[in-house]
């Protein structure tokens, strides 16, 4: 039995597909457990949201109210963070929120794989967000967008402050992606470690086997906490996207 | 059964709207937990160091490519700038969290007052 708590994060080919699907350049592309979960998450969320909603229903079913609640939740979030003109980014933020939320929740199913525990996935998402922020800023303000990096200060301080502001802007994709990735990684590692305790105690025999119920109970509590973290991290990712978009749209107005 | 009084209906609608916005304000933002705050500060700081160091290293590499041996001048310079940016981010994050807590406290006072 393998008790390595990091084992669950290994990306490997599945379905016995040890041959790569295709080559891009000389780089082989495999169909991995990560790819499978990405496909499942995308399909499940898209199917659920489109099948649950029927426009001519007077009293919504449970599924429909779930879809409508998530719609309203994200719409309110964008409205409060960016104001009226941020709402044209609703499709983007909503997709991002639902995708991260579903990835986190699908990762909570025992035996599955958490795609958001891979820095490659979270960094790709964060880079997408920052790319959109930069494009939006330049489209809306032209080169005036660069004023974002110029704080109110005397000119001799600006020599120092502008590089700091630029670096501070560039840290955003890193802190955005590391936060999501590290939270998921830490939570799932903790679950696996306590799972290992149960197995080790259970196989020790005698009085120790009885004691294995204690880490088992702890796992239940951590599982509940992880469900909260799964939602919270999706929310944080979405709200930070809104905040960054707000800065691109309104520059320093909000101060 | 008589037709409903339109004034009362609009009044009811207004009251419902008020209640709903109040409810939404309260429910919308999950409270920042202590460990969440600590974790946020840590990532902001580390991200600053990574970006600063990475930028400096890249500039050194670029100059080295063109035959200027600046290594490790820019690495050191940008590492310090990155640390400054990281601290600035942490201070900014702390300010945001403070503002959020203050807002929550003021809305909480309203509730107990009414």
PDB file of C-alpha atoms in Angstrom, chain A residues 94-235:
ATOM      1  CA  UNK A  94     -18.780  33.615 -14.370  1.00  0.00           C
ATOM      2  CA  UNK A  95     -16.981  30.961 -16.431  1.00  0.00           C
ATOM      3  CA  UNK A  96     -13.862  31.384 -14.331  1.00  0.00           C
ATOM      4  CA  UNK A  97     -15.781  31.127 -11.053  1.00  0.00           C
ATOM      5  CA  UNK A  98     -17.787  28.077 -12.096  1.00  0.00           C
ATOM      6  CA  UNK A  99     -14.726  26.356 -13.521  1.00  0.00           C
ATOM      7  CA  UNK A 100     -12.631  26.833 -10.378  1.00  0.00           C
ATOM      8  CA  UNK A 101     -15.561  25.937  -8.125  1.00  0.00           C
ATOM      9  CA  UNK A 102     -16.336  22.744 -10.053  1.00  0.00           C
ATOM     10  CA  UNK A 103     -12.656  21.748 -10.210  1.00  0.00           C
ATOM     11  CA  UNK A 104     -12.354  22.179  -6.456  1.00  0.00           C
ATOM     12  CA  UNK A 105     -15.535  20.253  -5.746  1.00  0.00           C
ATOM     13  CA  UNK A 106     -14.759  17.437  -8.190  1.00  0.00           C
ATOM     14  CA  UNK A 107     -11.380  17.172  -6.475  1.00  0.00           C
ATOM     15  CA  UNK A 108     -13.195  16.493  -3.186  1.00  0.00           C
ATOM     16  CA  UNK A 109     -14.589  13.207  -4.545  1.00  0.00           C
ATOM     17  CA  UNK A 110     -12.350  10.471  -3.092  1.00  0.00           C
ATOM     18  CA  UNK A 111     -10.158   8.887  -5.723  1.00  0.00           C
ATOM     19  CA  UNK A 112     -10.508  11.715  -8.229  1.00  0.00           C
ATOM     20  CA  UNK A 113      -7.940  14.342  -9.122  1.00  0.00           C
ATOM     21  CA  UNK A 114      -7.842  18.053  -8.270  1.00  0.00           C
ATOM     22  CA  UNK A 115      -6.899  20.013 -11.378  1.00  0.00           C
ATOM     23  CA  UNK A 116      -6.518  23.229  -9.372  1.00  0.00           C
ATOM     24  CA  UNK A 117      -3.766  21.588  -7.313  1.00  0.00           C
ATOM     25  CA  UNK A 118      -1.506  21.894 -10.363  1.00  0.00           C
ATOM     26  CA  UNK A 119       0.366  25.192 -10.614  1.00  0.00           C
ATOM     27  CA  UNK A 120       0.256  24.854 -14.417  1.00  0.00           C
ATOM     28  CA  UNK A 121      -3.543  25.100 -14.402  1.00  0.00           C
ATOM     29  CA  UNK A 122      -3.862  27.911 -11.872  1.00  0.00           C
ATOM     30  CA  UNK A 123      -1.060  29.923 -13.438  1.00  0.00           C
ATOM     31  CA  UNK A 124      -2.649  29.582 -16.874  1.00  0.00           C
ATOM     32  CA  UNK A 125      -5.906  30.934 -15.433  1.00  0.00           C
ATOM     33  CA  UNK A 126      -4.123  33.790 -13.646  1.00  0.00           C
ATOM     34  CA  UNK A 127      -2.135  34.680 -16.772  1.00  0.00           C
ATOM     35  CA  UNK A 128      -5.426  34.787 -18.695  1.00  0.00           C
ATOM     36  CA  UNK A 129      -6.870  37.194 -16.120  1.00  0.00           C
ATOM     37  CA  UNK A 130      -3.848  39.502 -16.160  1.00  0.00           C
ATOM     38  CA  UNK A 131      -3.725  39.374 -19.971  1.00  0.00           C
ATOM     39  CA  UNK A 132      -7.360  40.461 -20.082  1.00  0.00           C
ATOM     40  CA  UNK A 133      -6.683  43.242 -17.553  1.00  0.00           C
ATOM     41  CA  UNK A 134      -3.800  44.593 -19.633  1.00  0.00           C
ATOM     42  CA  UNK A 135      -5.735  44.401 -22.915  1.00  0.00           C
ATOM     43  CA  UNK A 136      -8.789  46.049 -21.328  1.00  0.00           C
ATOM     44  CA  UNK A 137      -6.693  48.801 -19.808  1.00  0.00           C
ATOM     45  CA  UNK A 138      -4.957  49.662 -23.064  1.00  0.00           C
ATOM     46  CA  UNK A 139      -8.211  49.474 -25.062  1.00  0.00           C
ATOM     47  CA  UNK A 140     -10.036  51.759 -22.653  1.00  0.00           C
ATOM     48  CA  UNK A 141      -7.304  54.304 -21.833  1.00  0.00           C
ATOM     49  CA  UNK A 142      -4.678  53.862 -24.529  1.00  0.00           C
ATOM     50  CA  UNK A 143      -1.263  54.709 -23.129  1.00  0.00           C
ATOM     51  CA  UNK A 144      -2.993  56.494 -20.248  1.00  0.00           C
ATOM     52  CA  UNK A 145      -3.240  53.020 -18.738  1.00  0.00           C
ATOM     53  CA  UNK A 146       0.434  53.373 -17.819  1.00  0.00           C
ATOM     54  CA  UNK A 147      -0.622  56.036 -15.301  1.00  0.00           C
ATOM     55  CA  UNK A 148      -1.556  53.061 -13.130  1.00  0.00           C
ATOM     56  CA  UNK A 149       2.148  52.700 -12.400  1.00  0.00           C
ATOM     57  CA  UNK A 150       2.688  56.358 -11.471  1.00  0.00           C
ATOM     58  CA  UNK A 151       1.679  57.106  -7.865  1.00  0.00           C
ATOM     59  CA  UNK A 152       1.279  60.658  -6.551  1.00  0.00           C
ATOM     60  CA  UNK A 153       4.788  61.531  -5.401  1.00  0.00           C
ATOM     61  CA  UNK A 154       7.599  63.999  -6.141  1.00  0.00           C
ATOM     62  CA  UNK A 155       9.598  63.188  -9.269  1.00  0.00           C
ATOM     63  CA  UNK A 156      12.795  62.108  -7.495  1.00  0.00           C
ATOM     64  CA  UNK A 157      10.839  59.405  -5.681  1.00  0.00           C
ATOM     65  CA  UNK A 158       9.153  58.280  -8.890  1.00  0.00           C
ATOM     66  CA  UNK A 159      12.470  56.896 -10.142  1.00  0.00           C
ATOM     67  CA  UNK A 160      12.232  54.376  -7.324  1.00  0.00           C
ATOM     68  CA  UNK A 161       8.459  54.034  -7.096  1.00  0.00           C
ATOM     69  CA  UNK A 162       7.663  53.241 -10.731  1.00  0.00           C
ATOM     70  CA  UNK A 163       9.770  50.036 -10.845  1.00  0.00           C
ATOM     71  CA  UNK A 164       8.224  49.009  -7.528  1.00  0.00           C
ATOM     72  CA  UNK A 165       4.719  49.569  -8.876  1.00  0.00           C
ATOM     73  CA  UNK A 166       5.527  47.614 -12.047  1.00  0.00           C
ATOM     74  CA  UNK A 167       6.893  44.704 -10.001  1.00  0.00           C
ATOM     75  CA  UNK A 168       3.896  44.898  -7.703  1.00  0.00           C
ATOM     76  CA  UNK A 169       1.628  44.617 -10.763  1.00  0.00           C
ATOM     77  CA  UNK A 170       3.625  41.660 -12.060  1.00  0.00           C
ATOM     78  CA  UNK A 171       3.270  39.816  -8.734  1.00  0.00           C
ATOM     79  CA  UNK A 172      -0.485  39.576  -9.241  1.00  0.00           C
ATOM     80  CA  UNK A 173      -0.578  36.535 -11.502  1.00  0.00           C
ATOM     81  CA  UNK A 174       1.877  34.813  -9.153  1.00  0.00           C
ATOM     82  CA  UNK A 175       0.010  35.517  -5.925  1.00  0.00           C
ATOM     83  CA  UNK A 176      -3.333  34.780  -7.620  1.00  0.00           C
ATOM     84  CA  UNK A 177      -2.206  31.370  -8.890  1.00  0.00           C
ATOM     85  CA  UNK A 178      -0.085  30.393  -5.867  1.00  0.00           C
ATOM     86  CA  UNK A 179      -2.934  31.114  -3.461  1.00  0.00           C
ATOM     87  CA  UNK A 180      -5.361  28.757  -5.204  1.00  0.00           C
ATOM     88  CA  UNK A 181      -2.761  26.078  -5.905  1.00  0.00           C
ATOM     89  CA  UNK A 182      -1.239  26.086  -2.401  1.00  0.00           C
ATOM     90  CA  UNK A 183      -4.629  25.981  -0.677  1.00  0.00           C
ATOM     91  CA  UNK A 184      -5.756  22.961  -2.672  1.00  0.00           C
ATOM     92  CA  UNK A 185      -2.368  21.240  -2.334  1.00  0.00           C
ATOM     93  CA  UNK A 186      -2.228  21.797   1.435  1.00  0.00           C
ATOM     94  CA  UNK A 187      -5.785  20.631   2.046  1.00  0.00           C
ATOM     95  CA  UNK A 188      -5.520  17.440   0.025  1.00  0.00           C
ATOM     96  CA  UNK A 189      -2.105  16.603   1.454  1.00  0.00           C
ATOM     97  CA  UNK A 190      -3.523  16.997   4.957  1.00  0.00           C
ATOM     98  CA  UNK A 191      -6.401  14.633   4.124  1.00  0.00           C
ATOM     99  CA  UNK A 192      -3.979  12.047   2.743  1.00  0.00           C
ATOM    100  CA  UNK A 193      -1.674  12.316   5.772  1.00  0.00           C
ATOM    101  CA  UNK A 194      -4.521  11.702   8.206  1.00  0.00           C
ATOM    102  CA  UNK A 195      -5.751   8.903   5.950  1.00  0.00           C
ATOM    103  CA  UNK A 196      -2.307   7.350   6.311  1.00  0.00           C
ATOM    104  CA  UNK A 197      -2.637   7.558  10.107  1.00  0.00           C
ATOM    105  CA  UNK A 198      -5.874   5.583   9.961  1.00  0.00           C
ATOM    106  CA  UNK A 199      -4.272   2.815   7.899  1.00  0.00           C
ATOM    107  CA  UNK A 200      -1.105   2.673  10.009  1.00  0.00           C
ATOM    108  CA  UNK A 201      -2.988   2.609  13.322  1.00  0.00           C
ATOM    109  CA  UNK A 202      -5.562   0.149  12.034  1.00  0.00           C
ATOM    110  CA  UNK A 203      -2.928  -2.361  10.962  1.00  0.00           C
ATOM    111  CA  UNK A 204      -0.923  -1.960  14.197  1.00  0.00           C
ATOM    112  CA  UNK A 205      -3.218  -4.378  16.055  1.00  0.00           C
ATOM    113  CA  UNK A 206      -4.460  -4.476  19.634  1.00  0.00           C
ATOM    114  CA  UNK A 207      -5.532  -1.280  21.378  1.00  0.00           C
ATOM    115  CA  UNK A 208      -3.970   0.851  18.629  1.00  0.00           C
ATOM    116  CA  UNK A 209      -6.457  -0.458  16.063  1.00  0.00           C
ATOM    117  CA  UNK A 210      -9.288   0.889  18.187  1.00  0.00           C
ATOM    118  CA  UNK A 211      -7.556   4.271  18.369  1.00  0.00           C
ATOM    119  CA  UNK A 212      -7.640   4.594  14.579  1.00  0.00           C
ATOM    120  CA  UNK A 213     -11.170   5.952  14.935  1.00  0.00           C
ATOM    121  CA  UNK A 214      -9.695   9.274  16.181  1.00  0.00           C
ATOM    122  CA  UNK A 215      -7.935  10.339  12.938  1.00  0.00           C
ATOM    123  CA  UNK A 216     -10.979   9.020  11.058  1.00  0.00           C
ATOM    124  CA  UNK A 217     -13.211  11.510  12.879  1.00  0.00           C
ATOM    125  CA  UNK A 218     -10.669  14.221  12.255  1.00  0.00           C
ATOM    126  CA  UNK A 219     -10.811  13.481   8.515  1.00  0.00           C
ATOM    127  CA  UNK A 220     -14.558  14.099   8.557  1.00  0.00           C
ATOM    128  CA  UNK A 221     -13.970  17.513  10.137  1.00  0.00           C
ATOM    129  CA  UNK A 222     -11.167  18.380   7.698  1.00  0.00           C
ATOM    130  CA  UNK A 223     -13.349  17.270   4.798  1.00  0.00           C
ATOM    131  CA  UNK A 224     -15.998  19.806   5.858  1.00  0.00           C
ATOM    132  CA  UNK A 225     -13.341  22.492   6.200  1.00  0.00           C
ATOM    133  CA  UNK A 226     -12.025  21.621   2.745  1.00  0.00           C
ATOM    134  CA  UNK A 227     -15.503  22.034   1.251  1.00  0.00           C
ATOM    135  CA  UNK A 228     -15.538  25.561   2.679  1.00  0.00           C
ATOM    136  CA  UNK A 229     -12.034  26.229   1.353  1.00  0.00           C
ATOM    137  CA  UNK A 230     -13.052  24.905  -2.080  1.00  0.00           C
ATOM    138  CA  UNK A 231     -15.831  27.491  -2.285  1.00  0.00           C
ATOM    139  CA  UNK A 232     -13.834  30.259  -0.634  1.00  0.00           C
ATOM    140  CA  UNK A 233     -10.898  29.934  -3.008  1.00  0.00           C
ATOM    141  CA  UNK A 234     -13.153  30.011  -6.058  1.00  0.00           C
ATOM    142  CA  UNK A 235     -14.769  33.137  -4.614  1.00  0.00           C
TER     143      UNK A 235
END
